[in-house]
Amino acid sequence: MSTLNTANPGLVQEIYTSRMLGASGAVYGVLLAFAYLFPNIPLQFLFIPVPVKAKYMIGGFILIEIYMSLSRPGDSVAHLAHVGGALFGYLLLKFWRIRKGIY
């Protein structure tokens, strides 16, 4: 069953110590920009039919990522990259001088 571990144990170690690349940080930047520009738009999950304002749902996503980065380090998910993407999205809105609540 564990032929991967016995065949090349260095490969498994390399999977957990290699660098990661993805676009999830950019997705969090877009989510934060949406919550910033449209804070009172009701959103809901597909299977939970309870509408929640965008500012609370996306803020909750970011808080969950911060909690997960502190409570489960080394779980092969770059939680702080998500938070960094959200921060970059906020800074980009400020740099472009896009005003809050005009939409």
PDB file of C-alpha atoms in Angstrom:
ATOM      1  CA  MET A   1       0.000   0.000   0.000  1.00  0.00           C
ATOM      2  CA  SER A   2       2.765   2.453   0.814  1.00  0.00           C
ATOM      3  CA  THR A   3       4.990   1.819  -2.179  1.00  0.00           C
ATOM      4  CA  LEU A   4       5.555   5.554  -2.595  1.00  0.00           C
ATOM      5  CA  ASN A   5       7.082   5.839   0.862  1.00  0.00           C
ATOM      6  CA  THR A   6       9.348   2.828   0.467  1.00  0.00           C
ATOM      7  CA  ALA A   7      10.324   3.474  -3.138  1.00  0.00           C
ATOM      8  CA  ASN A   8      11.481   7.080  -2.719  1.00  0.00           C
ATOM      9  CA  PRO A   9      11.032   8.626   0.727  1.00  0.00           C
ATOM     10  CA  GLY A  10      12.695  11.856  -0.424  1.00  0.00           C
ATOM     11  CA  LEU A  11       9.857  12.479  -2.872  1.00  0.00           C
ATOM     12  CA  VAL A  12       7.259  12.664  -0.110  1.00  0.00           C
ATOM     13  CA  GLN A  13       9.448  15.080   1.856  1.00  0.00           C
ATOM     14  CA  GLU A  14       9.899  17.217  -1.263  1.00  0.00           C
ATOM     15  CA  ILE A  15       6.130  17.523  -1.731  1.00  0.00           C
ATOM     16  CA  TYR A  16       5.692  19.100   1.697  1.00  0.00           C
ATOM     17  CA  THR A  17       8.725  21.389   1.575  1.00  0.00           C
ATOM     18  CA  SER A  18       8.510  22.710  -1.982  1.00  0.00           C
ATOM     19  CA  ARG A  19       7.256  26.137  -2.961  1.00  0.00           C
ATOM     20  CA  MET A  20       3.653  26.621  -3.973  1.00  0.00           C
ATOM     21  CA  LEU A  21       2.161  28.593  -6.802  1.00  0.00           C
ATOM     22  CA  GLY A  22      -1.478  29.420  -7.256  1.00  0.00           C
ATOM     23  CA  ALA A  23      -4.040  32.102  -7.875  1.00  0.00           C
ATOM     24  CA  SER A  24      -6.032  31.811  -4.668  1.00  0.00           C
ATOM     25  CA  GLY A  25      -4.443  34.956  -3.239  1.00  0.00           C
ATOM     26  CA  ALA A  26      -5.677  36.875  -6.276  1.00  0.00           C
ATOM     27  CA  VAL A  27      -9.138  35.423  -5.766  1.00  0.00           C
ATOM     28  CA  TYR A  28      -9.142  36.735  -2.202  1.00  0.00           C
ATOM     29  CA  GLY A  29      -8.074  40.138  -3.530  1.00  0.00           C
ATOM     30  CA  VAL A  30     -11.057  40.170  -5.873  1.00  0.00           C
ATOM     31  CA  LEU A  31     -13.346  39.001  -3.052  1.00  0.00           C
ATOM     32  CA  LEU A  32     -12.174  41.801  -0.796  1.00  0.00           C
ATOM     33  CA  ALA A  33     -12.615  44.357  -3.580  1.00  0.00           C
ATOM     34  CA  PHE A  34     -16.172  43.095  -4.115  1.00  0.00           C
ATOM     35  CA  ALA A  35     -16.950  43.381  -0.402  1.00  0.00           C
ATOM     36  CA  TYR A  36     -15.422  46.855  -0.347  1.00  0.00           C
ATOM     37  CA  LEU A  37     -17.403  48.131  -3.331  1.00  0.00           C
ATOM     38  CA  PHE A  38     -20.660  46.258  -2.715  1.00  0.00           C
ATOM     39  CA  PRO A  39     -20.774  45.710   1.071  1.00  0.00           C
ATOM     40  CA  ASN A  40     -24.519  45.209   1.444  1.00  0.00           C
ATOM     41  CA  ILE A  41     -25.151  42.801  -1.439  1.00  0.00           C
ATOM     42  CA  PRO A  42     -26.652  39.619   0.013  1.00  0.00           C
ATOM     43  CA  LEU A  43     -24.696  36.439  -0.774  1.00  0.00           C
ATOM     44  CA  GLN A  44     -25.488  32.862   0.114  1.00  0.00           C
ATOM     45  CA  PHE A  45     -23.905  29.459  -0.144  1.00  0.00           C
ATOM     46  CA  LEU A  46     -25.397  27.030  -2.602  1.00  0.00           C
ATOM     47  CA  PHE A  47     -26.783  24.588  -0.029  1.00  0.00           C
ATOM     48  CA  ILE A  48     -27.416  27.006   2.847  1.00  0.00           C
ATOM     49  CA  PRO A  49     -30.249  29.323   1.789  1.00  0.00           C
ATOM     50  CA  VAL A  50     -29.532  32.063   4.324  1.00  0.00           C
ATOM     51  CA  PRO A  51     -28.459  35.385   2.771  1.00  0.00           C
ATOM     52  CA  VAL A  52     -25.500  37.138   4.405  1.00  0.00           C
ATOM     53  CA  LYS A  53     -24.139  40.554   3.482  1.00  0.00           C
ATOM     54  CA  ALA A  54     -20.934  40.452   1.455  1.00  0.00           C
ATOM     55  CA  LYS A  55     -18.950  42.419   4.029  1.00  0.00           C
ATOM     56  CA  TYR A  56     -19.687  39.823   6.717  1.00  0.00           C
ATOM     57  CA  MET A  57     -19.233  36.711   4.579  1.00  0.00           C
ATOM     58  CA  ILE A  58     -15.955  37.747   2.971  1.00  0.00           C
ATOM     59  CA  GLY A  59     -14.687  39.205   6.240  1.00  0.00           C
ATOM     60  CA  GLY A  60     -15.469  35.837   7.799  1.00  0.00           C
ATOM     61  CA  PHE A  61     -13.506  34.067   5.069  1.00  0.00           C
ATOM     62  CA  ILE A  62     -10.478  36.229   5.811  1.00  0.00           C
ATOM     63  CA  LEU A  63     -10.767  35.669   9.578  1.00  0.00           C
ATOM     64  CA  ILE A  64     -11.019  31.918   8.993  1.00  0.00           C
ATOM     65  CA  GLU A  65      -7.819  32.042   6.929  1.00  0.00           C
ATOM     66  CA  ILE A  66      -6.009  33.928   9.701  1.00  0.00           C
ATOM     67  CA  TYR A  67      -7.217  31.402  12.278  1.00  0.00           C
ATOM     68  CA  MET A  68      -6.215  28.459  10.088  1.00  0.00           C
ATOM     69  CA  SER A  69      -2.740  29.884   9.530  1.00  0.00           C
ATOM     70  CA  LEU A  70      -2.194  30.182  13.274  1.00  0.00           C
ATOM     71  CA  SER A  71      -3.802  26.930  14.381  1.00  0.00           C
ATOM     72  CA  ARG A  72      -2.587  24.535  11.678  1.00  0.00           C
ATOM     73  CA  PRO A  73       0.844  25.532  10.393  1.00  0.00           C
ATOM     74  CA  GLY A  74       2.349  23.275   7.764  1.00  0.00           C
ATOM     75  CA  ASP A  75      -0.898  21.861   6.369  1.00  0.00           C
ATOM     76  CA  SER A  76       0.137  22.381   2.710  1.00  0.00           C
ATOM     77  CA  VAL A  77      -2.193  25.369   2.269  1.00  0.00           C
ATOM     78  CA  ALA A  78      -0.757  28.872   2.084  1.00  0.00           C
ATOM     79  CA  HIS A  79      -3.340  30.553   4.302  1.00  0.00           C
ATOM     80  CA  LEU A  80      -1.295  33.709   4.701  1.00  0.00           C
ATOM     81  CA  ALA A  81      -1.063  33.988   0.911  1.00  0.00           C
ATOM     82  CA  HIS A  82      -4.849  34.320   0.907  1.00  0.00           C
ATOM     83  CA  VAL A  83      -4.654  37.048   3.540  1.00  0.00           C
ATOM     84  CA  GLY A  84      -1.853  38.723   1.600  1.00  0.00           C
ATOM     85  CA  GLY A  85      -3.944  38.658  -1.565  1.00  0.00           C
ATOM     86  CA  ALA A  86      -6.824  40.310   0.288  1.00  0.00           C
ATOM     87  CA  LEU A  87      -4.464  42.937   1.687  1.00  0.00           C
ATOM     88  CA  PHE A  88      -3.039  43.589  -1.769  1.00  0.00           C
ATOM     89  CA  GLY A  89      -6.568  43.972  -3.168  1.00  0.00           C
ATOM     90  CA  TYR A  90      -7.350  46.549  -0.478  1.00  0.00           C
ATOM     91  CA  LEU A  91      -4.117  48.450  -1.104  1.00  0.00           C
ATOM     92  CA  LEU A  92      -4.780  48.430  -4.833  1.00  0.00           C
ATOM     93  CA  LEU A  93      -8.234  49.937  -4.283  1.00  0.00           C
ATOM     94  CA  LYS A  94      -6.652  52.674  -2.173  1.00  0.00           C
ATOM     95  CA  PHE A  95      -3.881  53.270  -4.716  1.00  0.00           C
ATOM     96  CA  TRP A  96      -6.411  53.603  -7.548  1.00  0.00           C
ATOM     97  CA  ARG A  97      -8.494  55.899  -5.292  1.00  0.00           C
ATOM     98  CA  ILE A  98     -11.679  53.935  -5.817  1.00  0.00           C
ATOM     99  CA  ARG A  99     -14.272  55.271  -3.400  1.00  0.00           C
ATOM    100  CA  LYS A 100     -16.233  52.996  -1.125  1.00  0.00           C
ATOM    101  CA  GLY A 101     -19.980  52.812  -1.477  1.00  0.00           C
ATOM    102  CA  ILE A 102     -20.431  54.611  -4.791  1.00  0.00           C
ATOM    103  CA  TYR A 103     -21.951  51.546  -6.432  1.00  0.00           C
TER     104      TYR A 103
END
